[in-house]
Coordinates of N, CA and C in Angstrom, one line a residue:
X15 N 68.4 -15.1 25.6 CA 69.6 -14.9 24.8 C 69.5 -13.6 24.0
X16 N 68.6 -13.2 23.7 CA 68.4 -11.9 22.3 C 68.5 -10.5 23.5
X17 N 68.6 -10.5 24.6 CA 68.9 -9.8 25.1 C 70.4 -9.1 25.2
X18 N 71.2 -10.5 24.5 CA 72.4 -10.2 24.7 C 72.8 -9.9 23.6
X19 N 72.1 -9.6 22.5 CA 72.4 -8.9 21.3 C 72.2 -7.6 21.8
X20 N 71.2 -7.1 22.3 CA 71.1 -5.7 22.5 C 71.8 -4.8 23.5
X21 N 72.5 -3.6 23.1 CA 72.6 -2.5 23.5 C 72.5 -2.3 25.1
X22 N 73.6 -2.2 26.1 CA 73.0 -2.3 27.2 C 73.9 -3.2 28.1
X23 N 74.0 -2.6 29.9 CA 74.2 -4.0 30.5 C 74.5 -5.0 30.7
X24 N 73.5 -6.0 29.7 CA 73.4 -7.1 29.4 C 74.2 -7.7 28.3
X25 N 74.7 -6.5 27.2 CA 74.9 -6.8 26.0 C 76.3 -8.3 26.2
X26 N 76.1 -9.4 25.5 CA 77.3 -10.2 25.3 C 77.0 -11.2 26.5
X27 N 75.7 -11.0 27.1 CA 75.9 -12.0 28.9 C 75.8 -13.5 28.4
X28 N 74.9 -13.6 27.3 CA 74.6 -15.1 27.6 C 75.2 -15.4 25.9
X29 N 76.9 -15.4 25.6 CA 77.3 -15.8 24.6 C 77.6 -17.1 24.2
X30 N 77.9 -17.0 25.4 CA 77.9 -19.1 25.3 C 76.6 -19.8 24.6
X31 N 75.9 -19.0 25.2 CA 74.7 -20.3 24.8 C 74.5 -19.9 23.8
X32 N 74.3 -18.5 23.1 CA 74.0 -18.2 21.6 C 75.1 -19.1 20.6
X33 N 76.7 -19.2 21.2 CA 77.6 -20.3 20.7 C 77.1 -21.5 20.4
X34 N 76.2 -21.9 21.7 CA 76.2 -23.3 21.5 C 74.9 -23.6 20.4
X35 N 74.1 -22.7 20.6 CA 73.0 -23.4 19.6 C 73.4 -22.9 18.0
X36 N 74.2 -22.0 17.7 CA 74.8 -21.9 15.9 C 75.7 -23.3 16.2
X37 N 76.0 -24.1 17.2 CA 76.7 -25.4 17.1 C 75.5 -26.1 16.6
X38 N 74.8 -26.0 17.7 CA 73.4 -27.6 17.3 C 73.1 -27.0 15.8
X39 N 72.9 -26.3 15.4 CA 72.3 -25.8 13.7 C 73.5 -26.5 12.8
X40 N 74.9 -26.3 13.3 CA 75.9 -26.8 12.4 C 75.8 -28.3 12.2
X41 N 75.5 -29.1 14.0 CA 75.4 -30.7 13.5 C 74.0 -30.9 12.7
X42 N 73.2 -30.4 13.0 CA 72.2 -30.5 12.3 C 72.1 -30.3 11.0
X43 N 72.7 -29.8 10.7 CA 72.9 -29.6 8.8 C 73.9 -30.6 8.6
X44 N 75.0 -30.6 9.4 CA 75.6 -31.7 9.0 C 75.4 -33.2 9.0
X45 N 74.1 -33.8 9.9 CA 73.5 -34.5 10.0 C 72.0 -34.7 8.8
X46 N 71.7 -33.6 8.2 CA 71.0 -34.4 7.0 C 69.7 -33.3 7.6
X47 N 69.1 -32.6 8.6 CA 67.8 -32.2 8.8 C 67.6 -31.5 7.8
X48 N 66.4 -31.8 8.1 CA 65.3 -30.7 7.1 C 64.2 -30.1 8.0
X49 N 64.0 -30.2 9.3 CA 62.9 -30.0 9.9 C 63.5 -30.1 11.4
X50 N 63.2 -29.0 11.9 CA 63.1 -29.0 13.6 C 61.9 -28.9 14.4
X51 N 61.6 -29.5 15.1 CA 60.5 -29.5 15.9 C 60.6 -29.1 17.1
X52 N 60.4 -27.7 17.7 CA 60.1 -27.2 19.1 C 59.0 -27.8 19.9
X53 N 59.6 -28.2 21.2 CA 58.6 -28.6 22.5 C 58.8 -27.0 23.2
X54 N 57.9 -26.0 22.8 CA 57.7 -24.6 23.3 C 57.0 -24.9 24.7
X55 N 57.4 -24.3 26.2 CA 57.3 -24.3 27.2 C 57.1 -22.7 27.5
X56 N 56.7 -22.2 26.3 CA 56.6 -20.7 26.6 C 55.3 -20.7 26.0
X57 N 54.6 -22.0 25.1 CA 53.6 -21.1 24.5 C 52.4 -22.1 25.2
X58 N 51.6 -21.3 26.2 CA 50.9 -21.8 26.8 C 49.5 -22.0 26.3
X59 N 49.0 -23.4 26.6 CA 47.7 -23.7 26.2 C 46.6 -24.7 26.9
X60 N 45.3 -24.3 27.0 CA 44.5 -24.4 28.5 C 43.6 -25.8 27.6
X61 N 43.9 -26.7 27.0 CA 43.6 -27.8 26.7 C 44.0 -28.6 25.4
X62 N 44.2 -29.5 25.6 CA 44.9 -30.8 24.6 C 46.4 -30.2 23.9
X63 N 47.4 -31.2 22.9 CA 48.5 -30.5 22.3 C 48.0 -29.9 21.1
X64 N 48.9 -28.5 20.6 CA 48.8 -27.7 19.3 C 50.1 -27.9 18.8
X65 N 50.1 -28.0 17.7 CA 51.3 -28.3 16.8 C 50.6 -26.9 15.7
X66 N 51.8 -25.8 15.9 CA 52.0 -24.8 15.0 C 52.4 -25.2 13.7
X67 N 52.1 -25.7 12.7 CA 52.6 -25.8 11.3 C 52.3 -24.9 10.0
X68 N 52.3 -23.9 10.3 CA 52.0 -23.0 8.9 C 52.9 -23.9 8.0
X69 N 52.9 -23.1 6.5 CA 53.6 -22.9 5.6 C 55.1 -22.5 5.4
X70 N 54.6 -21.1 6.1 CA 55.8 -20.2 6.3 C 55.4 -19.4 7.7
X71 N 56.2 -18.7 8.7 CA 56.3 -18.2 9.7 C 56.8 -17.1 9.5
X72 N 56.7 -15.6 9.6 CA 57.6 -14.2 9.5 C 56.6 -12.7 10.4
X73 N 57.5 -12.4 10.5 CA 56.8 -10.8 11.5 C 57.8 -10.1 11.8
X74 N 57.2 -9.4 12.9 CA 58.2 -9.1 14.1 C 57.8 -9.3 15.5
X75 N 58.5 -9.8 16.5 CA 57.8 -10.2 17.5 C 58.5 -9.5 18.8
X76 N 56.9 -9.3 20.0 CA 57.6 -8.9 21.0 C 56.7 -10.0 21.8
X77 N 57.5 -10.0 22.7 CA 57.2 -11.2 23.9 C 56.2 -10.6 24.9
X78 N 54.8 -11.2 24.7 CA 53.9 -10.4 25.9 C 53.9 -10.8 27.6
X79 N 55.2 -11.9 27.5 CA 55.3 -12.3 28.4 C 56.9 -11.8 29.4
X80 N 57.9 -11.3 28.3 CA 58.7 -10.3 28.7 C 59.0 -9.6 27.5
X81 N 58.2 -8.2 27.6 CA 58.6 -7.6 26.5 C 59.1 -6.5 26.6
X82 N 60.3 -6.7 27.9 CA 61.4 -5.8 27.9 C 62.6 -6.3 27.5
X83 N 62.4 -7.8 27.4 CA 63.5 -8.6 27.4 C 63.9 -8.9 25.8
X84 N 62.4 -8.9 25.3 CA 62.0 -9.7 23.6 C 61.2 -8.4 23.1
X85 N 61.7 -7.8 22.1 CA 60.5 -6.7 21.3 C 61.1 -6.5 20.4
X86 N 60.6 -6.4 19.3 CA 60.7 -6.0 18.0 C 61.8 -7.1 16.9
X87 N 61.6 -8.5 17.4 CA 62.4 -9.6 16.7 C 62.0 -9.7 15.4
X88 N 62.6 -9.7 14.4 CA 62.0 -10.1 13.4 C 62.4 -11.4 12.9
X89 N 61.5 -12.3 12.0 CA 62.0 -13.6 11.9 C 61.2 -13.8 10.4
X90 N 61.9 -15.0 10.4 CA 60.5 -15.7 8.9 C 61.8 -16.7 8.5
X91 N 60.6 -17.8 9.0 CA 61.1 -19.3 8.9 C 60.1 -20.6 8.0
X92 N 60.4 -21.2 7.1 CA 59.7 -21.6 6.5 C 59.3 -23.0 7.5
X93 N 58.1 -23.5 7.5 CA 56.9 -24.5 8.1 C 57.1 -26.4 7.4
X94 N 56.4 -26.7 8.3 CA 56.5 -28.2 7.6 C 54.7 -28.6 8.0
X95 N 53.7 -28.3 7.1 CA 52.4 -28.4 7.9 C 52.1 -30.1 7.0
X96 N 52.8 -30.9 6.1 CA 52.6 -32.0 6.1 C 53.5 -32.6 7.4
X97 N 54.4 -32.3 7.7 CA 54.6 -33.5 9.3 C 53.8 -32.8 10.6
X98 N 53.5 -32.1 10.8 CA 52.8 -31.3 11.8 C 51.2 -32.1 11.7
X99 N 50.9 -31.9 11.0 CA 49.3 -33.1 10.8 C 49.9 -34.5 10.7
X100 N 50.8 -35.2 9.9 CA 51.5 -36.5 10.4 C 51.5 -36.5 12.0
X101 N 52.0 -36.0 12.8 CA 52.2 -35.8 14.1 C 50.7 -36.2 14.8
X102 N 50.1 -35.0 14.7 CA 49.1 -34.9 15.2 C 47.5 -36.3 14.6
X103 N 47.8 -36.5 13.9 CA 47.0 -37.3 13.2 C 47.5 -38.5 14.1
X104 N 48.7 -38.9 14.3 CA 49.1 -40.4 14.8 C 49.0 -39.9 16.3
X105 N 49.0 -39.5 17.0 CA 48.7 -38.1 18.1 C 47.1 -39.1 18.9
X106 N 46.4 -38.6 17.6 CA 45.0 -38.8 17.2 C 44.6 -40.1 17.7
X107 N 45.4 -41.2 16.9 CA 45.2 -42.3 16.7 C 45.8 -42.8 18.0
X108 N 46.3 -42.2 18.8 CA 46.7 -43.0 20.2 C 46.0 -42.8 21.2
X109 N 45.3 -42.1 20.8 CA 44.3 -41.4 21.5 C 44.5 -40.3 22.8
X110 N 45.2 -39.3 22.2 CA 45.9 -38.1 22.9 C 45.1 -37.0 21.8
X111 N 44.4 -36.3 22.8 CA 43.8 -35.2 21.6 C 44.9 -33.8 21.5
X112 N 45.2 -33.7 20.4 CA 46.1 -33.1 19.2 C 45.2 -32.4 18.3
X113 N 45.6 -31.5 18.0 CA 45.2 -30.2 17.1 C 46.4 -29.7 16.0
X114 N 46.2 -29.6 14.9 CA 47.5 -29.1 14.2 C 47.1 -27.9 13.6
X115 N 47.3 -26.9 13.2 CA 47.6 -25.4 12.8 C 48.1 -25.1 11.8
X116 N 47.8 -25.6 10.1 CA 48.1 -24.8 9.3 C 47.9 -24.1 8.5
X117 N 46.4 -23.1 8.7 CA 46.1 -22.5 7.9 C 45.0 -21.3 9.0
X118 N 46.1 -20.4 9.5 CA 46.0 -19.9 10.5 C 46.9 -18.6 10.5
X119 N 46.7 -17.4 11.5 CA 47.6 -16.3 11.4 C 48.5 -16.7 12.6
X120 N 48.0 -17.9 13.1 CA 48.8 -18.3 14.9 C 50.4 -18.2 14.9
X121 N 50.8 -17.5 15.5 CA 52.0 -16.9 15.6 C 53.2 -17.9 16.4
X122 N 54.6 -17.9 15.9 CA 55.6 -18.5 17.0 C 55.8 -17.8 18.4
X123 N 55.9 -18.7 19.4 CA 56.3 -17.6 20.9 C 57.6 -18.0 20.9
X124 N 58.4 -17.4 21.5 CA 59.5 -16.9 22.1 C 60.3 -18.3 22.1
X125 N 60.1 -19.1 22.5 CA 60.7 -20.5 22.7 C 60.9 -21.2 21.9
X126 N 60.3 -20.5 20.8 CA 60.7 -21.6 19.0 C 61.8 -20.3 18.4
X127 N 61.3 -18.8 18.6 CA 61.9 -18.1 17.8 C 63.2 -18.0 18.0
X128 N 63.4 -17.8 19.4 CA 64.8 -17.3 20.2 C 65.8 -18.3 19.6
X129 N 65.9 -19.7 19.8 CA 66.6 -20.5 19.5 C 66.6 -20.7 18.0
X130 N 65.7 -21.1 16.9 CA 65.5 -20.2 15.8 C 66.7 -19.5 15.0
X131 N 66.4 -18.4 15.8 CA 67.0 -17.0 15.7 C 68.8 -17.5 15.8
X132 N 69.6 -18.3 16.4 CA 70.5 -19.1 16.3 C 71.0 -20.0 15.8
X133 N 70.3 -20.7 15.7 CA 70.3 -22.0 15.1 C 69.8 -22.3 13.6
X134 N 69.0 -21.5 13.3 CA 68.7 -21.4 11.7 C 68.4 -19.7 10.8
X135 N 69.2 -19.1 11.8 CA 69.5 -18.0 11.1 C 69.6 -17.8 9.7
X136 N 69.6 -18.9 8.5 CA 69.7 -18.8 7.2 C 68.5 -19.5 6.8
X137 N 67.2 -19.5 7.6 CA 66.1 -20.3 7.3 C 66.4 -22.1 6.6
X138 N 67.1 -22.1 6.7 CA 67.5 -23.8 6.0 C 66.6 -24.8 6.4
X139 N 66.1 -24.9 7.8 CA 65.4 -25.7 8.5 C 63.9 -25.4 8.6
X140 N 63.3 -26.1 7.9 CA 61.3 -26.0 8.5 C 61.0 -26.5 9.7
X141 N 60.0 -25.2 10.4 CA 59.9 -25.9 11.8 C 58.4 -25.7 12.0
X142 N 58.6 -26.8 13.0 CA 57.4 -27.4 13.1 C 57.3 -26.8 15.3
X143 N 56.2 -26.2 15.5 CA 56.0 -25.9 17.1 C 55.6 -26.7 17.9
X144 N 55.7 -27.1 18.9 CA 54.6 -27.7 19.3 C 54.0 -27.4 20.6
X145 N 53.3 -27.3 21.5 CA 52.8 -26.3 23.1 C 53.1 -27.0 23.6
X146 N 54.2 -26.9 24.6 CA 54.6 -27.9 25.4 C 54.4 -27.2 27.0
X147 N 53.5 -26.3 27.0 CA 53.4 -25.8 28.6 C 51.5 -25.8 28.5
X148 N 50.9 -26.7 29.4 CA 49.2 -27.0 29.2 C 49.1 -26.8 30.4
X149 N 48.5 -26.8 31.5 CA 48.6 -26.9 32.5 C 47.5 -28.4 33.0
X150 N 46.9 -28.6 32.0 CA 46.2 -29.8 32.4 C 46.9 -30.8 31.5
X151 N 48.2 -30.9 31.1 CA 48.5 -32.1 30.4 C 49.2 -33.2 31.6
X152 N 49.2 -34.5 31.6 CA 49.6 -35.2 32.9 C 51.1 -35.8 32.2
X153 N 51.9 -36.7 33.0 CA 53.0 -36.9 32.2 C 52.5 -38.0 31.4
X154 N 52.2 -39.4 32.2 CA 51.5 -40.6 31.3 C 51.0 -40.0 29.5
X155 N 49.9 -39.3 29.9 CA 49.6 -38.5 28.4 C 50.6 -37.8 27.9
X156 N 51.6 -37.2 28.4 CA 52.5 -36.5 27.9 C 53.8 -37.3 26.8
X157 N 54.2 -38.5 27.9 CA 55.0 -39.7 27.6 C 54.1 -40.3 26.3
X158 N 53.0 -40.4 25.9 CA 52.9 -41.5 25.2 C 52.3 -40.0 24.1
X159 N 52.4 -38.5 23.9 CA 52.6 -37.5 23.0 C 53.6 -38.1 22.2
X160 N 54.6 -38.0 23.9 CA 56.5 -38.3 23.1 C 56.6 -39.3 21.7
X161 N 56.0 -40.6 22.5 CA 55.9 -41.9 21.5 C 55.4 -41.2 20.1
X162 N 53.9 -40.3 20.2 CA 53.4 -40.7 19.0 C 54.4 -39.5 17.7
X163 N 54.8 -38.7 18.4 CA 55.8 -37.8 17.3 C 57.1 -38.7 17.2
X164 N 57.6 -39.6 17.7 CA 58.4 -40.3 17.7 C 58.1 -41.3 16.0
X165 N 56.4 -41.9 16.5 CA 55.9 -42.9 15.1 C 56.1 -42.3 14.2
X166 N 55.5 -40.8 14.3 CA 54.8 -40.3 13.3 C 55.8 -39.9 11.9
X167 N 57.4 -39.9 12.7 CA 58.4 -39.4 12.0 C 59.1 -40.5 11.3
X168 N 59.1 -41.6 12.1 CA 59.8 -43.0 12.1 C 59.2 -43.5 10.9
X169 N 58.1 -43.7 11.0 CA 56.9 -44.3 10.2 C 56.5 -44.1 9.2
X170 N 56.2 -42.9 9.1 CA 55.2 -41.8 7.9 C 55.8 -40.4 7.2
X171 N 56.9 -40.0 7.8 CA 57.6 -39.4 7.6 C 58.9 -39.3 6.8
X172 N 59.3 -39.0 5.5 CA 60.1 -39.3 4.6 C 61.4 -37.7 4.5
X173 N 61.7 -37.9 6.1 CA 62.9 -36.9 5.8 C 63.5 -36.7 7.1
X174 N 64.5 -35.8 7.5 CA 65.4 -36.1 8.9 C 65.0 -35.0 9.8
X175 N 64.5 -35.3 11.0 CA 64.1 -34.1 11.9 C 65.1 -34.0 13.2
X176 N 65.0 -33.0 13.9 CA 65.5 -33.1 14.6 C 64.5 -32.5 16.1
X177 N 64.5 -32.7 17.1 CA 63.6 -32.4 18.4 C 64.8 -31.1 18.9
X178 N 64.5 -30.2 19.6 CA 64.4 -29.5 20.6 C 63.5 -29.1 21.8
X179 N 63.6 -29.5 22.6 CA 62.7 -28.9 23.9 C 63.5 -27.9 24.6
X180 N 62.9 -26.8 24.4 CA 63.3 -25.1 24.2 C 62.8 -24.9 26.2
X181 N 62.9 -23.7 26.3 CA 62.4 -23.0 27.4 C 62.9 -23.6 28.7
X182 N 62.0 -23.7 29.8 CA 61.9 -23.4 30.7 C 62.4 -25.3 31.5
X183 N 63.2 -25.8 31.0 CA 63.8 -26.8 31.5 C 65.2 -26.7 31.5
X184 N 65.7 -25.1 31.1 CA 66.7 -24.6 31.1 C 67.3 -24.0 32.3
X185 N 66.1 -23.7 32.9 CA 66.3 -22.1 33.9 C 64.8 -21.9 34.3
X186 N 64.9 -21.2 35.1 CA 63.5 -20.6 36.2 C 63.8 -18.8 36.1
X187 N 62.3 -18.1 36.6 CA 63.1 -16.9 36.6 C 63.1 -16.7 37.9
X188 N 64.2 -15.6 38.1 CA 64.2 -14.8 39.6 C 62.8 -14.3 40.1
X189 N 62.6 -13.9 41.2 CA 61.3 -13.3 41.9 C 61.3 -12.1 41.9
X190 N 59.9 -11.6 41.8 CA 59.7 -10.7 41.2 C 60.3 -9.1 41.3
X191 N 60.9 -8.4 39.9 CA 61.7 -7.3 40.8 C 63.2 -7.5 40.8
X192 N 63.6 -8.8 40.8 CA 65.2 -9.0 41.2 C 66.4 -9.6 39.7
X193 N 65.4 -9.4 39.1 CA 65.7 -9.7 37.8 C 67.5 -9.3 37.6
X194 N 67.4 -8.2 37.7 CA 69.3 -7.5 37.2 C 69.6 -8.2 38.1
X195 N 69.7 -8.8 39.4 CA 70.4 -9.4 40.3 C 71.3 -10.7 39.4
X196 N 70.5 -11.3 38.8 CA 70.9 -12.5 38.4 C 71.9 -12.6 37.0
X197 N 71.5 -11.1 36.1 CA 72.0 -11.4 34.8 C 73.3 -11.3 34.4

């Protein structure tokens, strides 16, 4: 989508969807959140779940993964690192090994920011990440992840969240090289 902010070809291609997600931001405020939680399928991780929870989140980012597409974003979004350890703690207790992240330089990828970048463009919302692309995660473990951020918010959690599962359940990319064909 941030491609279609820029300059170019592309500029205005994917307006719709940049439309639809300043929608989801609108019911969501108007719904009471305080906290969004990304299922990131861009930010890849080679064992158990990570829940990104800083404080606060800001930089500028380029995508090492298309960083012709994503370069020089800047962002800064305030964190929720007490529900990010709620999460992962009940995570814990189900016995799904979980890792939480808040006192760290660990950065947002592309799949929290991009949407983000739409959806809470006035920082209103704390967000919370979570790695939702492992390559050894199975679904059974995956499905009973779901449950435990499900408890952890229901349960232990004293405020309104909202889930997103960002990335690559949206779309695939073209093969390699054929990229302008499709945009």
């Amino acid at each position: 989508m941030y491609l279609s902010e820029l300059d170019g070809p592309n500029k205005g291609c994917r307006q719709a969807a940049i439309d639809g997600h300043k929608e989801i931001g609108r019911r969501c405020r108007e719904l009471g959140v305080d906290t969004i939680v990304v299922f990131d399928v861009h930010w890849l991780v080679n064992s158990e779940y990570h829940i990104n929870c800083g404080p606060q989140f800001s930089g500028c980012y380029t995508s090492n993964e298309l960083p012709h597409f994503i370069k020089n974003l800047p962002y800064a979004y305030p964190g929720n690192p007490e529900l990010g350890h709620l999460i992962a703690n009940v995570a814990n207790e189900m016995d799904v090994a979980t890792r939480a992240h808040s006192d760290t330089t660990l950065e947002l990828e592309y799949g929290t920011l991009v949407p983000m970048r739409y959806m809470n463009e006035d920082q209103h919302f704390k967000v919370v990440s979570v790695s939702g692309w492992c390559v050894w995660h199975d679904l059974p473990t995956s499905v009973k992840f779901g449950q435990a951020v499900r408890k952890a918010i229901e349960e232990h959690y004293d405020g309104t969240v909202a889930i997103l599962a960002s990335g690559s359940l949206s779309h695939h990319f073209a093969e390699n090289g054929t990229a302008p064909q499709f945009m």
